[in-house]
Amino acid sequence: MTIETLSTSRAYGGVQGVYRHQSTATGTPMTFSVFVPEHEPGERLPVVWYLSGLTCTHANVTDKGEYRGPCARHRLIFVAPDTSPRGEGVADDPSWDMGQGAGFYVDATQAPWMPHFRMRSYVEDELPALVAEHFPVDMARQAITGHSMGGHGALTVALRHPDRFRSCTAFAPIVAPGQVPWGEKALGGYLGPDRAAWRAHDAVALIEDGARLPDLLVDQGDADGFLAEQLRPELLAAACEAAGIPLTLRMQPGYDHSYNFISTFMADHIAWAAKRLG
Ligand SMILES: N[C@@H](CCC(=O)N[C@@H](CS)C(=O)NCC(=O)O)C(=O)O
């Protein structure tokens, strides 16, 4: 699998790069960013996967996430994929919460999305294999995090692969897409009306169905305009309580849904991951 380097730039002693490759999962070119801290030749470092939210590309967190300093200090590689396939010939929707920029980390089974919207396969299988081949990552030490739709992605990918990730955290995640308008629209569109098929893509449903993680960190701003209708962290708290999953849910006073919120708490999430990655 070959990758094209779009840019590299020195940061905190390491290298921030942006790369593109032809994805077999989505059938489109896909762009992603990787920060690699300074390291010894031949040394392999733990990796943190960051899944972004609605409307985002790799660039939002790369430009505004403020992860490079903490990742350099803890010596963690940080990978940020795009949120969907893109381009002419790829289905789209006029609204910003469906289609391009809104892949929801599922493999679509419905027209017109099916041929390209395969973000579950992309982030679970193809991108990890690609990154393992081209970057000095220690795949025995992986952590995952994400924001909003990407928080949903991080939680559901980790809950489906508890042996792969030593750490899972999220910023303002969609915790129960099957119970909120964003998720009902996206999962209904990509997976069809049978709600049983949605449960593998819903963190609360996965926990109700028996999935377990050793612990979880979630930060949520209490001035986030999406909190009450779309994010509903109380549903995750109830599911974790019933399942005995230790959830650290921090309601952050006055913070909204933006990258000002994410960047404020990014260092805490990197430290949480670093502690568990050893
Ligand atoms: N475009 C939407 C907002 C979408 C939004 O807040 N997206 C979040 C993820 S769910 C985000 O990170 N946006 C990109 C950014 O802030 O850089 C609106 O107009 O209300």
CSV table of N, CA and C in Angstrom, one decimal, residues 35 39 47 103 124 143 164 226 236 253 255 257:
chain,number,residue,atom,x,y,z
A,35,PHE,N,1.1,12.9,13.4
A,35,PHE,CA,2.2,13.5,14.1
A,35,PHE,C,3.1,12.4,14.8
A,39,HIS,N,12.1,10.5,18.0
A,39,HIS,CA,12.3,9.1,18.6
A,39,HIS,C,13.6,8.5,18.0
A,47,VAL,N,0.3,4.7,19.8
A,47,VAL,CA,-0.5,5.5,18.9
A,47,VAL,C,-1.8,5.9,19.5
A,103,GLY,N,-19.6,10.6,7.8
A,103,GLY,CA,-19.7,9.1,7.5
A,103,GLY,C,-20.1,8.2,8.7
A,124,GLU,N,-11.2,0.9,11.1
A,124,GLU,CA,-10.9,-0.4,11.9
A,124,GLU,C,-9.8,-1.2,11.3
A,143,ALA,N,-4.5,3.7,21.6
A,143,ALA,CA,-5.5,4.4,22.3
A,143,ALA,C,-6.4,5.0,21.3
A,164,ARG,N,-7.9,-4.4,21.6
A,164,ARG,CA,-7.0,-3.6,20.8
A,164,ARG,C,-6.6,-2.3,21.4
A,226,PHE,N,-25.5,21.3,21.5
A,226,PHE,CA,-26.0,20.0,21.1
A,226,PHE,C,-26.3,19.0,22.3
A,236,LEU,N,-25.1,7.5,28.6
A,236,LEU,CA,-23.9,6.7,28.8
A,236,LEU,C,-23.6,6.4,30.3
A,253,PRO,N,-17.9,23.4,33.0
A,253,PRO,CA,-18.8,24.6,33.0
A,253,PRO,C,-18.4,25.7,32.0
A,255,TYR,N,-18.2,25.6,28.7
A,255,TYR,CA,-17.6,25.2,27.5
A,255,TYR,C,-18.6,24.8,26.4
A,257,HIS,N,-19.2,23.4,22.0
A,257,HIS,CA,-18.9,22.2,21.3
A,257,HIS,C,-17.7,22.4,20.4
